Amino acid sequence: MRKAISAVLIVAAVATSGCATMRGRSRTPDEFAVARNAPLVIPPDFSLAPPVAGTSGLSPSDAQQQAIDTLFGSPAPRSAAETSMLEAAGRDGAQSGIRSTVWDPDTRMVDKGATTLTILQAPPADSNIATAQAGQ
């Protein structure tokens, strides 16, 4: 019985291995025979000048503005009606940095209410669980 089982296992192993074991080394397709490699090409010069020693480069703000202008273009020209409306609204009277001042928690632009002010002025907690307590 043991001889029959081992013979069946050997026959099954040879049958499942296929003809690859009989042939020896199998042949795989050569990817370089299918398509040729493209030749190396030197990129164009673009007339770029090398940096000159002793000169300063762009400052970060100049580089950022140059990138924004390149991506989005310069601002669109305003029509006469829009310009007159902005002048009538007093666009020259706006404070510089007003948006930073409005978002400051100490600025009271609108009556935020006692509960909102309590939440905004609460110190940060040391735990992973968020809690809020408002006094009545």
PDB file of N, CA and C in Angstrom, residues 6-89:
ATOM      1  N   SER A   6       3.205   6.119  -2.650  1.00  0.00           N
ATOM      2  CA  SER A   6       4.381   6.867  -3.079  1.00  0.00           C
ATOM      3  C   SER A   6       4.463   6.930  -4.591  1.00  0.00           C
ATOM      4  N   ALA A   7       4.019   5.908  -5.312  1.00  0.00           N
ATOM      5  CA  ALA A   7       4.015   5.948  -6.774  1.00  0.00           C
ATOM      6  C   ALA A   7       3.003   6.972  -7.269  1.00  0.00           C
ATOM      7  N   VAL A   8       1.845   7.040  -6.640  1.00  0.00           N
ATOM      8  CA  VAL A   8       0.823   8.020  -7.028  1.00  0.00           C
ATOM      9  C   VAL A   8       1.341   9.440  -6.762  1.00  0.00           C
ATOM     10  N   LEU A   9       2.023   9.648  -5.641  1.00  0.00           N
ATOM     11  CA  LEU A   9       2.569  10.968  -5.335  1.00  0.00           C
ATOM     12  C   LEU A   9       3.652  11.372  -6.328  1.00  0.00           C
ATOM     13  N   ILE A  10       4.494  10.462  -6.728  1.00  0.00           N
ATOM     14  CA  ILE A  10       5.543  10.768  -7.700  1.00  0.00           C
ATOM     15  C   ILE A  10       4.925  11.094  -9.050  1.00  0.00           C
ATOM     16  N   VAL A  11       3.949  10.321  -9.480  1.00  0.00           N
ATOM     17  CA  VAL A  11       3.270  10.579 -10.758  1.00  0.00           C
ATOM     18  C   VAL A  11       2.549  11.937 -10.693  1.00  0.00           C
ATOM     19  N   ALA A  12       1.920  12.263  -9.586  1.00  0.00           N
ATOM     20  CA  ALA A  12       1.212  13.532  -9.448  1.00  0.00           C
ATOM     21  C   ALA A  12       2.205  14.699  -9.485  1.00  0.00           C
ATOM     22  N   ALA A  13       3.355  14.521  -8.853  1.00  0.00           N
ATOM     23  CA  ALA A  13       4.358  15.591  -8.855  1.00  0.00           C
ATOM     24  C   ALA A  13       4.895  15.828 -10.259  1.00  0.00           C
ATOM     25  N   VAL A  14       5.158  14.750 -10.998  1.00  0.00           N
ATOM     26  CA  VAL A  14       5.659  14.899 -12.367  1.00  0.00           C
ATOM     27  C   VAL A  14       4.571  15.496 -13.259  1.00  0.00           C
ATOM     28  N   ALA A  15       3.327  15.111 -13.071  1.00  0.00           N
ATOM     29  CA  ALA A  15       2.234  15.620 -13.897  1.00  0.00           C
ATOM     30  C   ALA A  15       1.977  17.101 -13.649  1.00  0.00           C
ATOM     31  N   THR A  16       2.090  17.530 -12.397  1.00  0.00           N
ATOM     32  CA  THR A  16       1.828  18.942 -12.109  1.00  0.00           C
ATOM     33  C   THR A  16       3.015  19.829 -12.452  1.00  0.00           C
ATOM     34  N   SER A  17       4.204  19.250 -12.558  1.00  0.00           N
ATOM     35  CA  SER A  17       5.362  20.075 -12.896  1.00  0.00           C
ATOM     36  C   SER A  17       5.366  20.459 -14.369  1.00  0.00           C
ATOM     37  N   GLY A  18       4.657  19.742 -15.194  1.00  0.00           N
ATOM     38  CA  GLY A  18       4.553  20.084 -16.609  1.00  0.00           C
ATOM     39  C   GLY A  18       5.798  19.678 -17.375  1.00  0.00           C
ATOM     40  N   CYS A  19       5.882  20.181 -18.556  1.00  0.00           N
ATOM     41  CA  CYS A  19       6.974  19.810 -19.438  1.00  0.00           C
ATOM     42  C   CYS A  19       8.225  20.640 -19.207  1.00  0.00           C
ATOM     43  N   ALA A  20       8.192  21.620 -18.328  1.00  0.00           N
ATOM     44  CA  ALA A  20       9.342  22.488 -18.105  1.00  0.00           C
ATOM     45  C   ALA A  20      10.513  21.712 -17.528  1.00  0.00           C
ATOM     46  N   THR A  21      10.238  20.711 -16.718  1.00  0.00           N
ATOM     47  CA  THR A  21      11.328  19.930 -16.135  1.00  0.00           C
ATOM     48  C   THR A  21      11.963  19.028 -17.176  1.00  0.00           C
ATOM     49  N   MET A  22      11.233  18.659 -18.204  1.00  0.00           N
ATOM     50  CA  MET A  22      11.790  17.795 -19.246  1.00  0.00           C
ATOM     51  C   MET A  22      12.701  18.598 -20.180  1.00  0.00           C
ATOM     52  N   ARG A  23      12.376  19.821 -20.454  1.00  0.00           N
ATOM     53  CA  ARG A  23      13.112  20.662 -21.384  1.00  0.00           C
ATOM     54  C   ARG A  23      14.381  21.229 -20.781  1.00  0.00           C
ATOM     55  N   GLY A  24      14.391  21.409 -19.520  1.00  0.00           N
ATOM     56  CA  GLY A  24      15.525  22.058 -18.887  1.00  0.00           C
ATOM     57  C   GLY A  24      15.174  23.516 -18.595  1.00  0.00           C
ATOM     58  N   ARG A  25      16.008  24.426 -19.075  1.00  0.00           N
ATOM     59  CA  ARG A  25      15.790  25.858 -18.812  1.00  0.00           C
ATOM     60  C   ARG A  25      14.732  26.393 -19.770  1.00  0.00           C
ATOM     61  N   SER A  26      13.715  27.081 -19.201  1.00  0.00           N
ATOM     62  CA  SER A  26      12.655  27.625 -20.053  1.00  0.00           C
ATOM     63  C   SER A  26      13.122  28.931 -20.673  1.00  0.00           C
ATOM     64  N   ARG A  27      12.603  29.253 -21.818  1.00  0.00           N
ATOM     65  CA  ARG A  27      12.980  30.478 -22.521  1.00  0.00           C
ATOM     66  C   ARG A  27      11.945  31.546 -22.229  1.00  0.00           C
ATOM     67  N   THR A  28      12.409  32.709 -21.808  1.00  0.00           N
ATOM     68  CA  THR A  28      11.525  33.843 -21.552  1.00  0.00           C
ATOM     69  C   THR A  28      11.749  34.886 -22.636  1.00  0.00           C
ATOM     70  N   PRO A  29      10.738  35.693 -22.927  1.00  0.00           N
ATOM     71  CA  PRO A  29      10.928  36.714 -23.959  1.00  0.00           C
ATOM     72  C   PRO A  29      11.941  37.765 -23.505  1.00  0.00           C
ATOM     73  N   ASP A  30      12.700  38.271 -24.455  1.00  0.00           N
ATOM     74  CA  ASP A  30      13.695  39.302 -24.179  1.00  0.00           C
ATOM     75  C   ASP A  30      13.068  40.657 -24.458  1.00  0.00           C
ATOM     76  N   GLU A  31      12.926  41.483 -23.406  1.00  0.00           N
ATOM     77  CA  GLU A  31      12.252  42.772 -23.585  1.00  0.00           C
ATOM     78  C   GLU A  31      13.066  43.731 -24.441  1.00  0.00           C
ATOM     79  N   PHE A  32      14.384  43.550 -24.504  1.00  0.00           N
ATOM     80  CA  PHE A  32      15.198  44.437 -25.329  1.00  0.00           C
ATOM     81  C   PHE A  32      15.117  44.070 -26.807  1.00  0.00           C
ATOM     82  N   ALA A  33      14.698  42.857 -27.114  1.00  0.00           N
ATOM     83  CA  ALA A  33      14.543  42.467 -28.510  1.00  0.00           C
ATOM     84  C   ALA A  33      13.233  43.013 -29.083  1.00  0.00           C
ATOM     85  N   VAL A  34      12.296  43.358 -28.247  1.00  0.00           N
ATOM     86  CA  VAL A  34      11.005  43.844 -28.708  1.00  0.00           C
ATOM     87  C   VAL A  34      11.076  45.311 -29.109  1.00  0.00           C
ATOM     88  N   ALA A  35      11.663  46.158 -28.282  1.00  0.00           N
ATOM     89  CA  ALA A  35      11.743  47.587 -28.570  1.00  0.00           C
ATOM     90  C   ALA A  35      13.168  48.061 -28.350  1.00  0.00           C
ATOM     91  N   ARG A  36      13.607  48.988 -29.178  1.00  0.00           N
ATOM     92  CA  ARG A  36      14.955  49.522 -29.056  1.00  0.00           C
ATOM     93  C   ARG A  36      14.967  50.625 -28.006  1.00  0.00           C
ATOM     94  N   ASN A  37      16.091  50.775 -27.362  1.00  0.00           N
ATOM     95  CA  ASN A  37      16.253  51.866 -26.412  1.00  0.00           C
ATOM     96  C   ASN A  37      16.400  53.169 -27.177  1.00  0.00           C
ATOM     97  N   ALA A  38      15.764  54.215 -26.664  1.00  0.00           N
ATOM     98  CA  ALA A  38      15.881  55.522 -27.297  1.00  0.00           C
ATOM     99  C   ALA A  38      17.291  56.059 -27.077  1.00  0.00           C
ATOM    100  N   PRO A  39      17.849  56.739 -28.082  1.00  0.00           N
ATOM    101  CA  PRO A  39      19.201  57.283 -27.891  1.00  0.00           C
ATOM    102  C   PRO A  39      19.173  58.455 -26.908  1.00  0.00           C
ATOM    103  N   LEU A  40      20.285  58.673 -26.246  1.00  0.00           N
ATOM    104  CA  LEU A  40      20.397  59.787 -25.318  1.00  0.00           C
ATOM    105  C   LEU A  40      20.437  61.092 -26.098  1.00  0.00           C
ATOM    106  N   VAL A  41      19.701  62.088 -25.616  1.00  0.00           N
ATOM    107  CA  VAL A  41      19.613  63.375 -26.295  1.00  0.00           C
ATOM    108  C   VAL A  41      20.054  64.459 -25.330  1.00  0.00           C
ATOM    109  N   ILE A  42      20.854  65.380 -25.802  1.00  0.00           N
ATOM    110  CA  ILE A  42      21.268  66.514 -24.977  1.00  0.00           C
ATOM    111  C   ILE A  42      20.148  67.545 -25.015  1.00  0.00           C
ATOM    112  N   PRO A  43      19.667  68.003 -23.860  1.00  0.00           N
ATOM    113  CA  PRO A  43      18.557  68.968 -23.855  1.00  0.00           C
ATOM    114  C   PRO A  43      19.018  70.314 -24.419  1.00  0.00           C
ATOM    115  N   PRO A  44      18.067  71.127 -24.895  1.00  0.00           N
ATOM    116  CA  PRO A  44      18.437  72.445 -25.412  1.00  0.00           C
ATOM    117  C   PRO A  44      19.004  73.342 -24.311  1.00  0.00           C
ATOM    118  N   ASP A  45      19.686  74.402 -24.699  1.00  0.00           N
ATOM    119  CA  ASP A  45      20.401  75.269 -23.769  1.00  0.00           C
ATOM    120  C   ASP A  45      19.476  76.233 -23.037  1.00  0.00           C
ATOM    121  N   PHE A  46      18.422  76.714 -23.662  1.00  0.00           N
ATOM    122  CA  PHE A  46      17.472  77.677 -23.118  1.00  0.00           C
ATOM    123  C   PHE A  46      18.132  78.996 -22.746  1.00  0.00           C
ATOM    124  N   SER A  47      19.346  79.218 -23.156  1.00  0.00           N
ATOM    125  CA  SER A  47      20.081  80.462 -22.914  1.00  0.00           C
ATOM    126  C   SER A  47      20.115  80.832 -21.436  1.00  0.00           C
ATOM    127  N   LEU A  48      20.348  79.873 -20.588  1.00  0.00           N
ATOM    128  CA  LEU A  48      20.443  80.140 -19.160  1.00  0.00           C
ATOM    129  C   LEU A  48      21.855  80.601 -18.828  1.00  0.00           C
ATOM    130  N   ALA A  49      21.947  81.665 -18.103  1.00  0.00           N
ATOM    131  CA  ALA A  49      23.253  82.185 -17.699  1.00  0.00           C
ATOM    132  C   ALA A  49      23.604  81.631 -16.326  1.00  0.00           C
ATOM    133  N   PRO A  50      24.850  81.235 -16.137  1.00  0.00           N
ATOM    134  CA  PRO A  50      25.233  80.739 -14.812  1.00  0.00           C
ATOM    135  C   PRO A  50      25.234  81.882 -13.804  1.00  0.00           C
ATOM    136  N   PRO A  51      25.063  81.585 -12.523  1.00  0.00           N
ATOM    137  CA  PRO A  51      25.061  82.646 -11.519  1.00  0.00           C
ATOM    138  C   PRO A  51      26.435  83.307 -11.431  1.00  0.00           C
ATOM    139  N   VAL A  52      26.414  84.595 -11.167  1.00  0.00           N
ATOM    140  CA  VAL A  52      27.651  85.365 -11.049  1.00  0.00           C
ATOM    141  C   VAL A  52      28.003  85.483  -9.571  1.00  0.00           C
ATOM    142  N   ALA A  53      29.265  85.244  -9.273  1.00  0.00           N
ATOM    143  CA  ALA A  53      29.709  85.313  -7.881  1.00  0.00           C
ATOM    144  C   ALA A  53      29.604  86.747  -7.368  1.00  0.00           C
ATOM    145  N   GLY A  54      29.131  86.894  -6.143  1.00  0.00           N
ATOM    146  CA  GLY A  54      29.041  88.208  -5.525  1.00  0.00           C
ATOM    147  C   GLY A  54      27.704  88.904  -5.719  1.00  0.00           C
ATOM    148  N   THR A  55      26.822  88.351  -6.531  1.00  0.00           N
ATOM    149  CA  THR A  55      25.504  88.956  -6.719  1.00  0.00           C
ATOM    150  C   THR A  55      24.502  88.243  -5.832  1.00  0.00           C
ATOM    151  N   SER A  56      23.460  88.954  -5.452  1.00  0.00           N
ATOM    152  CA  SER A  56      22.444  88.353  -4.587  1.00  0.00           C
ATOM    153  C   SER A  56      21.346  87.740  -5.448  1.00  0.00           C
ATOM    154  N   GLY A  57      20.761  86.677  -4.950  1.00  0.00           N
ATOM    155  CA  GLY A  57      19.655  86.026  -5.651  1.00  0.00           C
ATOM    156  C   GLY A  57      18.343  86.672  -5.261  1.00  0.00           C
ATOM    157  N   LEU A  58      17.267  86.022  -5.626  1.00  0.00           N
ATOM    158  CA  LEU A  58      15.942  86.524  -5.268  1.00  0.00           C
ATOM    159  C   LEU A  58      15.695  86.309  -3.785  1.00  0.00           C
ATOM    160  N   SER A  59      15.057  87.263  -3.162  1.00  0.00           N
ATOM    161  CA  SER A  59      14.640  87.056  -1.780  1.00  0.00           C
ATOM    162  C   SER A  59      13.441  86.111  -1.788  1.00  0.00           C
ATOM    163  N   PRO A  60      13.144  85.468  -0.662  1.00  0.00           N
ATOM    164  CA  PRO A  60      12.006  84.529  -0.653  1.00  0.00           C
ATOM    165  C   PRO A  60      10.695  85.176  -1.057  1.00  0.00           C
ATOM    166  N   SER A  61      10.477  86.429  -0.663  1.00  0.00           N
ATOM    167  CA  SER A  61       9.210  87.071  -1.028  1.00  0.00           C
ATOM    168  C   SER A  61       9.176  87.376  -2.522  1.00  0.00           C
ATOM    169  N   ASP A  62      10.327  87.784  -3.108  1.00  0.00           N
ATOM    170  CA  ASP A  62      10.367  88.020  -4.553  1.00  0.00           C
ATOM    171  C   ASP A  62      10.149  86.723  -5.317  1.00  0.00           C
ATOM    172  N   ALA A  63      10.754  85.629  -4.849  1.00  0.00           N
ATOM    173  CA  ALA A  63      10.590  84.345  -5.516  1.00  0.00           C
ATOM    174  C   ALA A  63       9.138  83.882  -5.431  1.00  0.00           C
ATOM    175  N   GLN A  64       8.499  84.090  -4.271  1.00  0.00           N
ATOM    176  CA  GLN A  64       7.101  83.689  -4.121  1.00  0.00           C
ATOM    177  C   GLN A  64       6.207  84.514  -5.043  1.00  0.00           C
ATOM    178  N   GLN A  65       6.451  85.809  -5.119  1.00  0.00           N
ATOM    179  CA  GLN A  65       5.637  86.662  -5.995  1.00  0.00           C
ATOM    180  C   GLN A  65       5.858  86.297  -7.451  1.00  0.00           C
ATOM    181  N   GLN A  66       7.080  85.967  -7.826  1.00  0.00           N
ATOM    182  CA  GLN A  66       7.365  85.565  -9.200  1.00  0.00           C
ATOM    183  C   GLN A  66       6.659  84.246  -9.524  1.00  0.00           C
ATOM    184  N   ALA A  67       6.622  83.318  -8.580  1.00  0.00           N
ATOM    185  CA  ALA A  67       5.925  82.049  -8.805  1.00  0.00           C
ATOM    186  C   ALA A  67       4.423  82.266  -8.933  1.00  0.00           C
ATOM    187  N   ILE A  68       3.843  83.137  -8.108  1.00  0.00           N
ATOM    188  CA  ILE A  68       2.405  83.416  -8.184  1.00  0.00           C
ATOM    189  C   ILE A  68       2.065  84.083  -9.506  1.00  0.00           C
ATOM    190  N   ASP A  69       2.904  85.039  -9.932  1.00  0.00           N
ATOM    191  CA  ASP A  69       2.659  85.700 -11.213  1.00  0.00           C
ATOM    192  C   ASP A  69       2.772  84.721 -12.374  1.00  0.00           C
ATOM    193  N   THR A  70       3.695  83.772 -12.274  1.00  0.00           N
ATOM    194  CA  THR A  70       3.851  82.789 -13.332  1.00  0.00           C
ATOM    195  C   THR A  70       2.659  81.849 -13.390  1.00  0.00           C
ATOM    196  N   LEU A  71       2.173  81.423 -12.226  1.00  0.00           N
ATOM    197  CA  LEU A  71       1.050  80.481 -12.196  1.00  0.00           C
ATOM    198  C   LEU A  71      -0.276  81.132 -12.574  1.00  0.00           C
ATOM    199  N   PHE A  72      -0.551  82.291 -12.002  1.00  0.00           N
ATOM    200  CA  PHE A  72      -1.877  82.871 -12.134  1.00  0.00           C
ATOM    201  C   PHE A  72      -1.921  84.123 -13.002  1.00  0.00           C
ATOM    202  N   GLY A  73      -0.778  84.623 -13.427  1.00  0.00           N
ATOM    203  CA  GLY A  73      -0.766  85.849 -14.210  1.00  0.00           C
ATOM    204  C   GLY A  73      -0.923  87.061 -13.317  1.00  0.00           C
ATOM    205  N   SER A  74      -0.778  88.203 -13.902  1.00  0.00           N
ATOM    206  CA  SER A  74      -0.922  89.426 -13.122  1.00  0.00           C
ATOM    207  C   SER A  74      -2.404  89.709 -12.884  1.00  0.00           C
ATOM    208  N   PRO A  75      -2.726  90.574 -11.941  1.00  0.00           N
ATOM    209  CA  PRO A  75      -4.131  90.865 -11.677  1.00  0.00           C
ATOM    210  C   PRO A  75      -4.820  91.454 -12.909  1.00  0.00           C
ATOM    211  N   ALA A  76      -6.070  91.103 -13.074  1.00  0.00           N
ATOM    212  CA  ALA A  76      -6.836  91.610 -14.211  1.00  0.00           C
ATOM    213  C   ALA A  76      -7.091  93.100 -14.031  1.00  0.00           C
ATOM    214  N   PRO A  77      -7.060  93.860 -15.119  1.00  0.00           N
ATOM    215  CA  PRO A  77      -7.334  95.294 -14.982  1.00  0.00           C
ATOM    216  C   PRO A  77      -8.788  95.523 -14.572  1.00  0.00           C
ATOM    217  N   ARG A  78      -8.998  96.516 -13.726  1.00  0.00           N
ATOM    218  CA  ARG A  78     -10.345  96.813 -13.240  1.00  0.00           C
ATOM    219  C   ARG A  78     -11.026  97.780 -14.198  1.00  0.00           C
ATOM    220  N   SER A  79     -12.333  97.627 -14.302  1.00  0.00           N
ATOM    221  CA  SER A  79     -13.104  98.536 -15.147  1.00  0.00           C
ATOM    222  C   SER A  79     -13.247  99.881 -14.446  1.00  0.00           C
ATOM    223  N   ALA A  80     -13.663 100.896 -15.210  1.00  0.00           N
ATOM    224  CA  ALA A  80     -13.834 102.235 -14.638  1.00  0.00           C
ATOM    225  C   ALA A  80     -14.923 102.225 -13.562  1.00  0.00           C
ATOM    226  N   ALA A  81     -15.994 101.467 -13.782  1.00  0.00           N
ATOM    227  CA  ALA A  81     -17.082 101.411 -12.804  1.00  0.00           C
ATOM    228  C   ALA A  81     -16.608 100.772 -11.499  1.00  0.00           C
ATOM    229  N   GLU A  82     -15.821  99.690 -11.609  1.00  0.00           N
ATOM    230  CA  GLU A  82     -15.338  99.017 -10.408  1.00  0.00           C
ATOM    231  C   GLU A  82     -14.352  99.909  -9.651  1.00  0.00           C
ATOM    232  N   THR A  83     -13.488 100.609 -10.376  1.00  0.00           N
ATOM    233  CA  THR A  83     -12.527 101.508  -9.739  1.00  0.00           C
ATOM    234  C   THR A  83     -13.229 102.637  -9.005  1.00  0.00           C
ATOM    235  N   SER A  84     -14.253 103.229  -9.628  1.00  0.00           N
ATOM    236  CA  SER A  84     -14.971 104.326  -8.968  1.00  0.00           C
ATOM    237  C   SER A  84     -15.738 103.829  -7.744  1.00  0.00           C
ATOM    238  N   MET A  85     -16.283 102.621  -7.819  1.00  0.00           N
ATOM    239  CA  MET A  85     -16.999 102.060  -6.677  1.00  0.00           C
ATOM    240  C   MET A  85     -16.038 101.800  -5.511  1.00  0.00           C
ATOM    241  N   LEU A  86     -14.839 101.270  -5.795  1.00  0.00           N
ATOM    242  CA  LEU A  86     -13.869 101.020  -4.739  1.00  0.00           C
ATOM    243  C   LEU A  86     -13.379 102.317  -4.107  1.00  0.00           C
ATOM    244  N   GLU A  87     -13.199 103.336  -4.915  1.00  0.00           N
ATOM    245  CA  GLU A  87     -12.776 104.626  -4.363  1.00  0.00           C
ATOM    246  C   GLU A  87     -13.871 105.239  -3.501  1.00  0.00           C
ATOM    247  N   ALA A  88     -15.137 105.071  -3.921  1.00  0.00           N
ATOM    248  CA  ALA A  88     -16.249 105.591  -3.115  1.00  0.00           C
ATOM    249  C   ALA A  88     -16.375 104.828  -1.800  1.00  0.00           C
ATOM    250  N   ALA A  89     -16.007 103.545  -1.794  1.00  0.00           N
ATOM    251  CA  ALA A  89     -16.084 102.738  -0.581  1.00  0.00           C
ATOM    252  C   ALA A  89     -14.915 103.019   0.352  1.00  0.00           C
TER     253      ALA A  89
END
